[in-house]
Coordinates of C-alpha atoms and ligand atoms in Angstrom, one line a residue:
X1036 CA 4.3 -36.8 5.1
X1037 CA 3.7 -33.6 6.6
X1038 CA 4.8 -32.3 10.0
X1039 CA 1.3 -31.7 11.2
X1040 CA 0.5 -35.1 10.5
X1041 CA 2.5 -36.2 13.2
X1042 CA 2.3 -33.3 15.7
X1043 CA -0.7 -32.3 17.5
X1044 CA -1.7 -28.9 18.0
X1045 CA -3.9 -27.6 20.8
X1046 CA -4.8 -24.4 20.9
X1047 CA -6.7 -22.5 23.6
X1048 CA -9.8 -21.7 22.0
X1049 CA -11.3 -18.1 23.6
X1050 CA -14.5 -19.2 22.1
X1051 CA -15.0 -22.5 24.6
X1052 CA -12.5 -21.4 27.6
X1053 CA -10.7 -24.6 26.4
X1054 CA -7.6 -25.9 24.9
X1055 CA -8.3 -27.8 21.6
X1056 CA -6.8 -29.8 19.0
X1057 CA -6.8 -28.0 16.0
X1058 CA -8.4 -29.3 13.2
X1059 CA -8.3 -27.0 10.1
X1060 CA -11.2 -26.9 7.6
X1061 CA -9.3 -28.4 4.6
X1062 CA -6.7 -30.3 5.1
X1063 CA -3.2 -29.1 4.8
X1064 CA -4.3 -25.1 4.9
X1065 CA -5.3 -22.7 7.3
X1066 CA -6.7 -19.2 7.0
X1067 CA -5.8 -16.8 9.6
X1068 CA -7.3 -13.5 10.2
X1069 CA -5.4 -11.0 12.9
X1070 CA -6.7 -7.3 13.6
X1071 CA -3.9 -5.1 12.2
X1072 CA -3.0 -1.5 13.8
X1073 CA -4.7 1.6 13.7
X1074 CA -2.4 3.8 11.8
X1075 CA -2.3 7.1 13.4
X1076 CA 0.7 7.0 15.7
X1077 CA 3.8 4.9 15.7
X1078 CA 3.6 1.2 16.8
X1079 CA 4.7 1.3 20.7
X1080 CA 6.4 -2.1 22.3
X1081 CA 2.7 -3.0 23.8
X1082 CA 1.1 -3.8 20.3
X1083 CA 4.4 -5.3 18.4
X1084 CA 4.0 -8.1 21.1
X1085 CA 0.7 -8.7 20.1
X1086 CA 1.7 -9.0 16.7
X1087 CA 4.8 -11.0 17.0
X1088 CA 3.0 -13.5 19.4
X1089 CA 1.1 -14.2 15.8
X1090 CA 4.2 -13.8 13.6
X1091 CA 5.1 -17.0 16.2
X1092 CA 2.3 -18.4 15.7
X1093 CA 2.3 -18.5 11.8
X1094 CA 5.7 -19.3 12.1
X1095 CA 5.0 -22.7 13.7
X1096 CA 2.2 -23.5 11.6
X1097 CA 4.4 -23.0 8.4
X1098 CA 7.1 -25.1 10.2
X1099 CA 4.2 -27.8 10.5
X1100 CA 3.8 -28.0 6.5
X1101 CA 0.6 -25.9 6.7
X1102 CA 0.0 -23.4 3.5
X1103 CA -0.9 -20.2 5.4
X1104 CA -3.2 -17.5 4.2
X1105 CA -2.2 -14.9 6.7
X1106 CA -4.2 -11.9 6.4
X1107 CA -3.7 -8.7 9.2
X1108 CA -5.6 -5.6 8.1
X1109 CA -4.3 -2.0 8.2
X1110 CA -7.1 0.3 9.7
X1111 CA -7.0 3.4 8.0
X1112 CA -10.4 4.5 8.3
X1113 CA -13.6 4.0 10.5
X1114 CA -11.9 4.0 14.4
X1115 CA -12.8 6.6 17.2
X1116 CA -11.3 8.2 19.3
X1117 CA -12.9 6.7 22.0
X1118 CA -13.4 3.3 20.7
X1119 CA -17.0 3.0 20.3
X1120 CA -19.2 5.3 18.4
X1121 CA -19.0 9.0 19.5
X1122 CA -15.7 11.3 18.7
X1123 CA -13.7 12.2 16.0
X1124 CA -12.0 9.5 13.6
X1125 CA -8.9 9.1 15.2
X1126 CA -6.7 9.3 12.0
X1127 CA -8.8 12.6 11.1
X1128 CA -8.3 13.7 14.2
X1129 CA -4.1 13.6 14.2
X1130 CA -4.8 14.5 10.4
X1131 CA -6.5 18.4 11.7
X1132 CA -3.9 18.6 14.3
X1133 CA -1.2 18.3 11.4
X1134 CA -2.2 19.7 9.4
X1135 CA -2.0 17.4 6.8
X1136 CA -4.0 14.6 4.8
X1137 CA -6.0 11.8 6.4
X1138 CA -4.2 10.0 3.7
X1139 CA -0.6 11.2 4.9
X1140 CA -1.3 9.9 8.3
X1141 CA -2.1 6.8 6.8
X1142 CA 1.4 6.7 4.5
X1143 CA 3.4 7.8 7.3
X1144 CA 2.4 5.1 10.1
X1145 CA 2.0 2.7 7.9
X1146 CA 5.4 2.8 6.7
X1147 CA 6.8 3.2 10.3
X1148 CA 4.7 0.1 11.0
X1149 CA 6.7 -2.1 8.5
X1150 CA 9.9 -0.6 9.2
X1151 CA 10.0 -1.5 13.0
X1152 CA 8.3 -5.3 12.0
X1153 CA 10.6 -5.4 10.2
X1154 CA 13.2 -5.0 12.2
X1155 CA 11.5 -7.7 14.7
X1156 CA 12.4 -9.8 11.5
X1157 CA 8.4 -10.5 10.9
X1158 CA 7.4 -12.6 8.2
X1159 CA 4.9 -10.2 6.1
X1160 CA 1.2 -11.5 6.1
X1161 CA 0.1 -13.3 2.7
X1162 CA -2.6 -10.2 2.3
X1163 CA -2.8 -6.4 4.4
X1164 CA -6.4 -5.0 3.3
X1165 CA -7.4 -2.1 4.2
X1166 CA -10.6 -0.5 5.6
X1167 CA -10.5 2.5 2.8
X1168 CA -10.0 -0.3 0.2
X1169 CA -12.9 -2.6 1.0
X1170 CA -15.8 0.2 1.0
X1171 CA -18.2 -1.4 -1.1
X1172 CA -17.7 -4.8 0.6
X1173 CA -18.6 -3.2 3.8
X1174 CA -21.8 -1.1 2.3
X1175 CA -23.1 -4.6 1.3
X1176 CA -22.8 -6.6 4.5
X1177 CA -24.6 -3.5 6.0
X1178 CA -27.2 -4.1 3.4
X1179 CA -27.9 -7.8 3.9
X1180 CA -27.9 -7.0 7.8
X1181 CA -30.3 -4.9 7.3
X1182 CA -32.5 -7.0 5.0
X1183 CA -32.4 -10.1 7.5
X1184 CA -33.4 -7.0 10.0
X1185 CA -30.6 -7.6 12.3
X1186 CA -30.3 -3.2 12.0
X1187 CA -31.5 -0.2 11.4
X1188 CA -31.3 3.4 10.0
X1189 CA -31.6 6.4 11.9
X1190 CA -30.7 9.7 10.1
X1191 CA -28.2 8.3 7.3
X1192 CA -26.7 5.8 10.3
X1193 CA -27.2 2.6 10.6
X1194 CA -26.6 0.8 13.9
X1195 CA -26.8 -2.9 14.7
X1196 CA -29.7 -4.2 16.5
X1197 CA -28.2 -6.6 19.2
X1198 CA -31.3 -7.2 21.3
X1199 CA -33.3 -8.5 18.2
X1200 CA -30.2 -10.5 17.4
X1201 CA -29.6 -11.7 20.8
X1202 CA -33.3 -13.1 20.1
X1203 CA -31.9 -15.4 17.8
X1204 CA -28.3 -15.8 18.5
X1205 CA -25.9 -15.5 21.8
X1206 CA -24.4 -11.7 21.9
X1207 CA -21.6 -12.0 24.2
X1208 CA -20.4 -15.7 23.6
X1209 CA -16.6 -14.7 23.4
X1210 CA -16.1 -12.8 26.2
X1211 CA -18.7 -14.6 28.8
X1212 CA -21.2 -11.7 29.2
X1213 CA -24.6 -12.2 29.0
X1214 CA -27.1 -9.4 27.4
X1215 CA -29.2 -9.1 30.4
X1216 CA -26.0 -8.3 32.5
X1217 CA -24.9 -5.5 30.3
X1218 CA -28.5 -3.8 29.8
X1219 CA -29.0 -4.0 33.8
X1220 CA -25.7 -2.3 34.4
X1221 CA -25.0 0.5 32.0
X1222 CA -26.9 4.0 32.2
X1223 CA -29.8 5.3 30.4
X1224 CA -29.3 6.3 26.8
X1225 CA -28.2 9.7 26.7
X1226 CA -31.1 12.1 24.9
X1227 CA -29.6 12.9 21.9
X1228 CA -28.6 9.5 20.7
X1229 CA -29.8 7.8 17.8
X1230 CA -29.7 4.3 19.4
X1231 CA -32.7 1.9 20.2
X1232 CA -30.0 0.6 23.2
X1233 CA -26.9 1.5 24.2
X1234 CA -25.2 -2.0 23.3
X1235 CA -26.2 -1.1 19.7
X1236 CA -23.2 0.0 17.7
X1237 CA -22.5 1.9 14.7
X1238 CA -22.2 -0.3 11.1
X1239 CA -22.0 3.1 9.2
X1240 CA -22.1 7.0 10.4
X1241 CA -23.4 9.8 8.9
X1242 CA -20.6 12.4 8.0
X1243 CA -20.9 15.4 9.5
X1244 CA -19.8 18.7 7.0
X1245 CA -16.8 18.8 8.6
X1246 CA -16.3 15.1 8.5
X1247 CA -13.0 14.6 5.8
X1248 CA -13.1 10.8 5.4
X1249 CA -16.2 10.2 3.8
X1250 CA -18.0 7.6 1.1
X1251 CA -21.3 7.7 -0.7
X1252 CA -24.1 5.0 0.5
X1253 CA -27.8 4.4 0.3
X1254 CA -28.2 6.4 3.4
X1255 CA -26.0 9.2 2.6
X1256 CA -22.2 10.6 2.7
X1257 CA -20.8 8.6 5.7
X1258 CA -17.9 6.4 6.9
X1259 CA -18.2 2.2 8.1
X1260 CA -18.1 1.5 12.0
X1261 CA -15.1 0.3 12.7
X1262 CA -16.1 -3.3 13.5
X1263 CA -17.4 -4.1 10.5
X1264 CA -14.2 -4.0 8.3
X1265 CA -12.5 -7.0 9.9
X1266 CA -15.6 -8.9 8.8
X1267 CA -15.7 -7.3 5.4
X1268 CA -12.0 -8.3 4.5
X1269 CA -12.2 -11.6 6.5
X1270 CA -14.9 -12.8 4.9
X1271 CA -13.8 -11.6 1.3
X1272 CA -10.3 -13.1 1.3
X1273 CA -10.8 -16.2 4.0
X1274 CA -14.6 -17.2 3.7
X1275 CA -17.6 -17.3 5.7
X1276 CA -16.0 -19.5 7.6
X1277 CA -12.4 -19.9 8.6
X1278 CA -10.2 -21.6 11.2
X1279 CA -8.0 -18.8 13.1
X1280 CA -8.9 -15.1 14.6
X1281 CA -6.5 -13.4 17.1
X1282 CA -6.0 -10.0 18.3
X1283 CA -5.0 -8.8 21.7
X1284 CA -7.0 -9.3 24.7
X1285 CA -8.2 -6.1 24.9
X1286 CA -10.0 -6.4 21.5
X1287 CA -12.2 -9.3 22.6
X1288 CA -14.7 -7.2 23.7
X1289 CA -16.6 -5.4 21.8
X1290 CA -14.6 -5.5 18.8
X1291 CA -14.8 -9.4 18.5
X1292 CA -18.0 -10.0 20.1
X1293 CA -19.2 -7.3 17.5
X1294 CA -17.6 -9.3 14.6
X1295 CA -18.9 -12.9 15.6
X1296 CA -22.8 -10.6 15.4
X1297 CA -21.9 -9.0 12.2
X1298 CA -21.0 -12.0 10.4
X1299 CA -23.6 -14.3 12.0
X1300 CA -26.4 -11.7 10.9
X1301 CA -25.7 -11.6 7.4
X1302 CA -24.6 -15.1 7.1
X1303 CA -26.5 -16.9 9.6
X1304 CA -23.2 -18.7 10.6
X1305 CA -20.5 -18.7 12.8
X1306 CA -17.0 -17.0 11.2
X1307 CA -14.5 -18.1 13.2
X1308 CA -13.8 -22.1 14.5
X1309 CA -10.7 -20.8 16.9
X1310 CA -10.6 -17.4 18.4
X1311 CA -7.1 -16.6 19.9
X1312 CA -6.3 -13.8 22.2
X1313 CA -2.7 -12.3 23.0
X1314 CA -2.0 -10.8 26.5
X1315 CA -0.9 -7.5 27.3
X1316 CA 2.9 -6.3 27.5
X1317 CA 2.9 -3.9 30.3
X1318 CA 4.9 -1.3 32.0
X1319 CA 5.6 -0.8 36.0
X1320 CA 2.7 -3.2 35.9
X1321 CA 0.1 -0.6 33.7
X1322 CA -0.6 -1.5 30.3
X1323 CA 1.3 -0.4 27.8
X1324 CA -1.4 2.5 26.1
X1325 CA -0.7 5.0 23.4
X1326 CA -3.5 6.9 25.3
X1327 CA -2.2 7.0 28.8
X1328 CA 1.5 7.9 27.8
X1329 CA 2.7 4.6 29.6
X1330 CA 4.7 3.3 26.6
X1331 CA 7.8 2.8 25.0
X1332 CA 8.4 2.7 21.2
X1333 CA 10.8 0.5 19.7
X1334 CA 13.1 2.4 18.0
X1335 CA 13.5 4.3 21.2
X1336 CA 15.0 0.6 22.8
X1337 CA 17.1 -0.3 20.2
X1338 CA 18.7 4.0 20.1
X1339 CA 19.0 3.9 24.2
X1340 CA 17.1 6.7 23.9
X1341 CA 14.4 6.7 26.5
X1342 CA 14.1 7.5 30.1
X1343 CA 13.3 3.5 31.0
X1344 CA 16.8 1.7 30.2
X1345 CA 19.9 2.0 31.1
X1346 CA 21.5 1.0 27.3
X1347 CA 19.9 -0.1 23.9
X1348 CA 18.9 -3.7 22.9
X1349 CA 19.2 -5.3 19.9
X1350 CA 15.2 -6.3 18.5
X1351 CA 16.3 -9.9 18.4
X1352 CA 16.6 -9.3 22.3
X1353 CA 13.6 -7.5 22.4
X1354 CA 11.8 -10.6 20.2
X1355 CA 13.7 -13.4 22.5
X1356 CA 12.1 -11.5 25.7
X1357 CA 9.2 -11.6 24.3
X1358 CA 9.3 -15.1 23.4
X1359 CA 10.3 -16.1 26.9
X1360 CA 6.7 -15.8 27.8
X1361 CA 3.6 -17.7 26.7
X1362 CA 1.6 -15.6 24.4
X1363 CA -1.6 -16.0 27.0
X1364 CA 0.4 -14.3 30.0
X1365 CA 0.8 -11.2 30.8
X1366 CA 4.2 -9.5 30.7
X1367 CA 5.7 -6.5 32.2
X1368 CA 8.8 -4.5 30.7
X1369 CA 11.6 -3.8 32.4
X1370 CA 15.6 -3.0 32.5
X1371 CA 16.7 -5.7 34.4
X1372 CA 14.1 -8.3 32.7
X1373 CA 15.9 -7.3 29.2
X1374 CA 19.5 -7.8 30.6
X1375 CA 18.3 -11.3 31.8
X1376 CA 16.9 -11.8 28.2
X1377 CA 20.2 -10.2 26.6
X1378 CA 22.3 -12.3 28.8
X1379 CA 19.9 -15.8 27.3
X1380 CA 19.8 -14.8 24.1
X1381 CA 23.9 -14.3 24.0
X1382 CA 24.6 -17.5 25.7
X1383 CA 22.0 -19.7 23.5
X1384 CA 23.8 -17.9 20.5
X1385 CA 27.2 -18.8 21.6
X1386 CA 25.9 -22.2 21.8
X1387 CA 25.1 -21.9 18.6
X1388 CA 28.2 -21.0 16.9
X1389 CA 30.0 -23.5 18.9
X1390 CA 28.0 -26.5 17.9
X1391 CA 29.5 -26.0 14.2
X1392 CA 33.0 -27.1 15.6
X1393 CA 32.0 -30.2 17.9
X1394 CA 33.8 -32.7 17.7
X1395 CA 31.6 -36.5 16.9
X1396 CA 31.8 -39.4 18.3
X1397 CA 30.8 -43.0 17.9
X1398 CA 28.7 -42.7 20.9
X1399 CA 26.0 -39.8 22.2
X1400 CA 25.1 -39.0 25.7
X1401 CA 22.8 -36.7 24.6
X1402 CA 19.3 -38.4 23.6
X1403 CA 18.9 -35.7 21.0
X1404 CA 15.6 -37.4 19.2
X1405 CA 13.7 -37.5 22.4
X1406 CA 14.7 -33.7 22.9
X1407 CA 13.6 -32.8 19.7
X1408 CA 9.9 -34.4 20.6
X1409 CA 9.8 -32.1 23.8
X1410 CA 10.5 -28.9 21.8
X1411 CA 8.0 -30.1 19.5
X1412 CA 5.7 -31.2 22.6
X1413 CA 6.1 -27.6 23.8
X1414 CA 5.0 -25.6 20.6
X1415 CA 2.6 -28.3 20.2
X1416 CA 0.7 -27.2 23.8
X1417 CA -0.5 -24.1 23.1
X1418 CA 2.9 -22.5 21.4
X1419 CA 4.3 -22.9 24.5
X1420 CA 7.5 -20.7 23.7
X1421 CA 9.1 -20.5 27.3
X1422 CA 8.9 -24.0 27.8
X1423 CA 10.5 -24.5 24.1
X1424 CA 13.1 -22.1 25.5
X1425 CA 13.4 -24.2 28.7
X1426 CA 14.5 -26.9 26.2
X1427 CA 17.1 -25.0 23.9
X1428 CA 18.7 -24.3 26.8
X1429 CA 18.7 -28.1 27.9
X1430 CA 20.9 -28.3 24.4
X1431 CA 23.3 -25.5 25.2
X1432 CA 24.1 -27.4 28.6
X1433 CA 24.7 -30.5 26.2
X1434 CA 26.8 -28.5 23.8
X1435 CA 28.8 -26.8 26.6
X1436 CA 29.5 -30.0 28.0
X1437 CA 30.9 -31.8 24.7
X1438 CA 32.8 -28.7 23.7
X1439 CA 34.9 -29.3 27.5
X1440 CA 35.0 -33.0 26.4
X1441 CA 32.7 -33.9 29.2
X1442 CA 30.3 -35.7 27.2
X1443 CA 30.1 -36.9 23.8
X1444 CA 28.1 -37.2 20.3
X1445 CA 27.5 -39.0 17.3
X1446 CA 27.3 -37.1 13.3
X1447 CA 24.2 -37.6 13.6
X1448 CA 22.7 -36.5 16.5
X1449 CA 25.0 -33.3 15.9
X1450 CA 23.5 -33.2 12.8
X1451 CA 20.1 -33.3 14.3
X1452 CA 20.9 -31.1 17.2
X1453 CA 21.9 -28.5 14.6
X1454 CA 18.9 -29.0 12.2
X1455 CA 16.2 -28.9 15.3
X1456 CA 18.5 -25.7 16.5
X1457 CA 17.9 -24.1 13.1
X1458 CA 14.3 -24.9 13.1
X1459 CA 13.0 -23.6 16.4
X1460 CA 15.5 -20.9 17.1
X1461 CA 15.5 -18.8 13.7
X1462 CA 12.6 -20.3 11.5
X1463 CA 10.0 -20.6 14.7
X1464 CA 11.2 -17.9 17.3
X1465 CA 12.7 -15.6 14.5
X1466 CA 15.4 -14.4 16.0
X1467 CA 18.4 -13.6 13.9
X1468 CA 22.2 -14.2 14.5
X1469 CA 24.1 -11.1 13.6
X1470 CA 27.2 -11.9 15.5
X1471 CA 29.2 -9.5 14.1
X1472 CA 26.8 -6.8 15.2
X1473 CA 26.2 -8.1 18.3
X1474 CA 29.9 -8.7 19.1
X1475 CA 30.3 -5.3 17.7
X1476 CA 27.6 -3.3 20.1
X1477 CA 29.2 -5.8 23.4
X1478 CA 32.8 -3.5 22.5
X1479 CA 31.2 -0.3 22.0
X1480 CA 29.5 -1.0 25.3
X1481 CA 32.5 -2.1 27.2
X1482 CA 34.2 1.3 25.5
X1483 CA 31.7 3.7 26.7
X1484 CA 31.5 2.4 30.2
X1485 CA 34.9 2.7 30.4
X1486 CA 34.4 6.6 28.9
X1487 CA 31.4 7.0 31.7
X1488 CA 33.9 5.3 35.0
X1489 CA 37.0 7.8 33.6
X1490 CA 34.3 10.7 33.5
X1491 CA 33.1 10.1 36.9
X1492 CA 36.7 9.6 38.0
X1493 CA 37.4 13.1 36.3
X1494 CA 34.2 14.7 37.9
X1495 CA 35.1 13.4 41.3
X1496 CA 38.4 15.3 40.9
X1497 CA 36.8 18.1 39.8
X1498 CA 38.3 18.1 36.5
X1499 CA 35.3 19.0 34.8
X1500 CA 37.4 19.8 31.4
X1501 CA 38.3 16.3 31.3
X1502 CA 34.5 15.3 32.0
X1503 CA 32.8 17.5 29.5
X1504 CA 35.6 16.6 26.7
X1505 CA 34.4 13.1 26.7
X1506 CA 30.8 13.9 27.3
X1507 CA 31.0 16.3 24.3
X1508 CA 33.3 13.9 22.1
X1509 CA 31.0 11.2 22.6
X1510 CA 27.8 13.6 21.7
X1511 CA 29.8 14.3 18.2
X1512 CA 30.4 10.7 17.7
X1513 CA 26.4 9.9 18.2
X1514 CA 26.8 9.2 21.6
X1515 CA 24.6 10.5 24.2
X1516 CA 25.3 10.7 27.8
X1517 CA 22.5 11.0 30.3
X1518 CA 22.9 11.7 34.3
X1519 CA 20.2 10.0 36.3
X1520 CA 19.4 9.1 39.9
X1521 CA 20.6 5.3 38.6
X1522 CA 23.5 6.5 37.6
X1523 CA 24.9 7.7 33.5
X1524 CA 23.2 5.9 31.0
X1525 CA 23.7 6.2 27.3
X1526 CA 22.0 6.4 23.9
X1527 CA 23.3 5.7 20.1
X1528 CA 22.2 8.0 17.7
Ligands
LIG1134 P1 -4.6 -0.6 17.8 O1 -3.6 0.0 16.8 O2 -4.8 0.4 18.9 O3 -5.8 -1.0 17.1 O4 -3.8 -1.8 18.4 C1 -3.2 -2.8 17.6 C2 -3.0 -4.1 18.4 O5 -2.2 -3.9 19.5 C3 -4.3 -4.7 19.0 O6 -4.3 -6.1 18.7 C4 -4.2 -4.5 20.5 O7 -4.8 -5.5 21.2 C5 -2.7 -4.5 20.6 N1 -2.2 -3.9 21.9 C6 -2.5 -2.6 22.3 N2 -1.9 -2.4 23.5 C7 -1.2 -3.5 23.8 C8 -0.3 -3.9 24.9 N3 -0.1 -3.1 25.9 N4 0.2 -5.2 24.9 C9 -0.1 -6.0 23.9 N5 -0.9 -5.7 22.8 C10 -1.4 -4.5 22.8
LIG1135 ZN1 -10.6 -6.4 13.9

């Protein structure tokens, strides 16, 4: 017997608005397809939550007993700079400023993409296509599109006809927009496109001369649009039809709504049975955007070294923020929201440690089976992970309790307690206990507060050779001191 046999999953489903049970096609496995980064800059905070809402998310389901095929694609090719169909390719783009190869853009932020996951302790996906690698599969979806006469060619381009498919199917489905809408409000085509309708978008672009990243196709030298390779490698490694598709928010339209057209065009069908969307991490209440400079990138929280926070955090504080909010909300990033978190995460891994030692008993005042249920009932709705927190910290009370002798429990239940522990906070939530570390980083903090309180004591007494020998010690040991309106911060190297 299975876990998932005795659990049920809803899910909010994007597609109906609703939450659903989830019912996989065959039994016992699920296929999961989640839009992967653009690999042109470094992963900021804003799109590791997206993908670690998902890492959740495939972590439950494996808890469950499901075999996972897990598939998040790598776009290396094929995305503007402006998202839709005008402007440079945006890794060609950081490629000319560089100086260096569209290819080398690729290496480099890729890499720097798996090293801060990870960190976050992600599991890996079971497959990471890429765009570049799945060229002819997207040349022929363009060609059956065409042949069903769902697009059309215009000077080696080929754009997708969504008024002749909204004919026959619903364009805008996903994200609750209705053709008629969209047509009435946008502005006239501009002259010198090549579109029948501005809703049209690109399924391949001519390259021009100067265009680097370019591929050979019945219409010329050209590059695919970048909505079509999610379909491409969906559809090669997870079918025509499959059970999960997430991204973040921001994705569900028109990358999404351009997928569901794609893949109902050339296979008359729907692709996807559950569509699930992550909310936005944000910063002093803007989204965090490569774009608008209103980020923060993780290496930069776990150095100190950024203008936003007042010390560095571990990532498993970072992930346990994260997880302290449902995947459908938004949430905002901030100093004294991660010193909360860091103050949670410490006390529900002290609890933790001391359940190890507990003493048993013949009797248990601590219904630990019917807690187990609710932290299942809580993943179960939705992956309800601040609720499951909620819980876990229902247990620590418990464990701080027997540890004072103030109530008691059985080997068994202590058994269970730690087993259920185990299971939702390191196999489900993923965070990791490195005490050491931890306990390590809480003495280097006490020691360099106590450095910055006998500088400021030195400064106030204007012994400023005392002050600038510890600021300057510290900066050779690693250590950087910064002065701001908040007060001195610092940063490990
Ligand atoms: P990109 O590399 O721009 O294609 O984005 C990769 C992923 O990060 C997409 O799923 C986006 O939806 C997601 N993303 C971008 N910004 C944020 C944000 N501020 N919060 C959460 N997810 C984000
Ligand atoms: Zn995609």
């Amino acid at each position: 017997m299975q876990l998932y046999q005795e659990q049920i999953l809803k899910i909010t489903n994007s597609l109906s608005g609703k939450k659903e049970i989830f019912r996989p096609i065959n039994e016992g496995h699920v296929g999961m397809y989640v839009c992967g980064p653009t690999v042109y800059s470094n992963v900021h905070l804003g799109n590791c939550r997206t993908f670690m809402s998902f890492d959740m998310i495939f972590r439950y389901l494996r808890h469950l007993g499901y075999k996972v095929r897990y598939v998040r694609n790598i776009t290396d090719a094929g995305h503007l700079v402006d998202d839709a169909d005008e402007g440079e390719d945006k890794i060609a783009k950081k490629a000319r400023l560089e100086k260096i190869e569209p290819m080398e853009v690729v290496q480099r932020y890729t890499v720097d993409f798996h090293y801060i996951l990870d960190q976050f302790n992600f599991l890996p996906p079971s497959i990471e296509p890429t765009a570049t690698g799945h060229i002819i599969e997207q040349l022929e979806i363009i060609k059956e599109i065409l042949e069903k006469g769902y697009a059309y060619e215009v000077n080696g381009s080929v754009y997708f006809d969504v008024k002749k498919f909204n004919k026959d199917y619903d364009y805008g489905k996903l994200s609750g927009r209705k053709l008629e809408d969209m047509i009435a409000s946008t502005r006239e085509l501009a002259a010198q496109s090549e579109k029948k309708n501005p809703q049209d978008f690109a399924l391949w672009k001519k390259a021009e001369p100067q265009h680097i990243m370019r591929w050979p196709s019945p219409w010329g030298d050209g590059f695919p649009g970048w909505h079509l390779e999610c379909t491409a490698m969906s559809t090669k490694y997870l079918g025509e039809t499959f059970d999960i598709h997430g991204g973040g928010m921001d994705l569900k339209f028109p990358h999404h709504e351009c997928e569901i057209a794609q893949a109902e065009a050339s296979n008359g069908h729907s692709p996807v049975n559950y569509w699930l969307h992550a909310n936005m991490l944000t910063m002093n209440g803007q989204k965090m955007a490569k774009s608008t400079g209103n980020n923060i990138l993780p290496g930069e929280i776990f150095s100190g070294d950024n203008k936003v926070l007042s010390k560095p955090f571990s990532p498993s504080v970072v992930r346990f923020f994260m997880m302290q909010a449902h995947y459908t909300s938004i949430l905002d990033l901030s100093n004294d929201a991660l010193l909360a978190s860091e103050k949670g995460f410490y006390r529900l891994m002290d609890a933790i440690d001391n359940l190890k030692d507990l003493k048993t008993n013949k009797l248990s005042d601590f219904n630990v089976s019917e807690w187990r249920q609710k932290c299942y009932d809580a993943m179960n709705d939705d992956f309800n992970t601040p609720i499951l927190i909620a819980h876990l910290f229902e247990a620590v009370k418990h464990i701080n309790l027997i540890k004072e002798d103030k109530e008691k429990i059985t080997t068994t239940d202590k058994e269970l307690l730690q087993q259920t522990m185990n299971d939702f906070v390191f196999e489900v939530l993923g965070l990791e206990q490195k005490t050491e570390r931890n306990q390590d980083s809480n003495k280097l903090q006490g020691v360099v507060e106590l450095l910055i309180q006998l500088r400021n004591e030195a400064r106030s007494n204007k012994d400023f050779a005392t002050s600038d020998k510890i600021r300057d010690q510290l900066a050779a040991l690693g250590i950087q001191l910064k002065d701001g309106k908040e007060g001195t911060t610092f940063s490990v190297s």
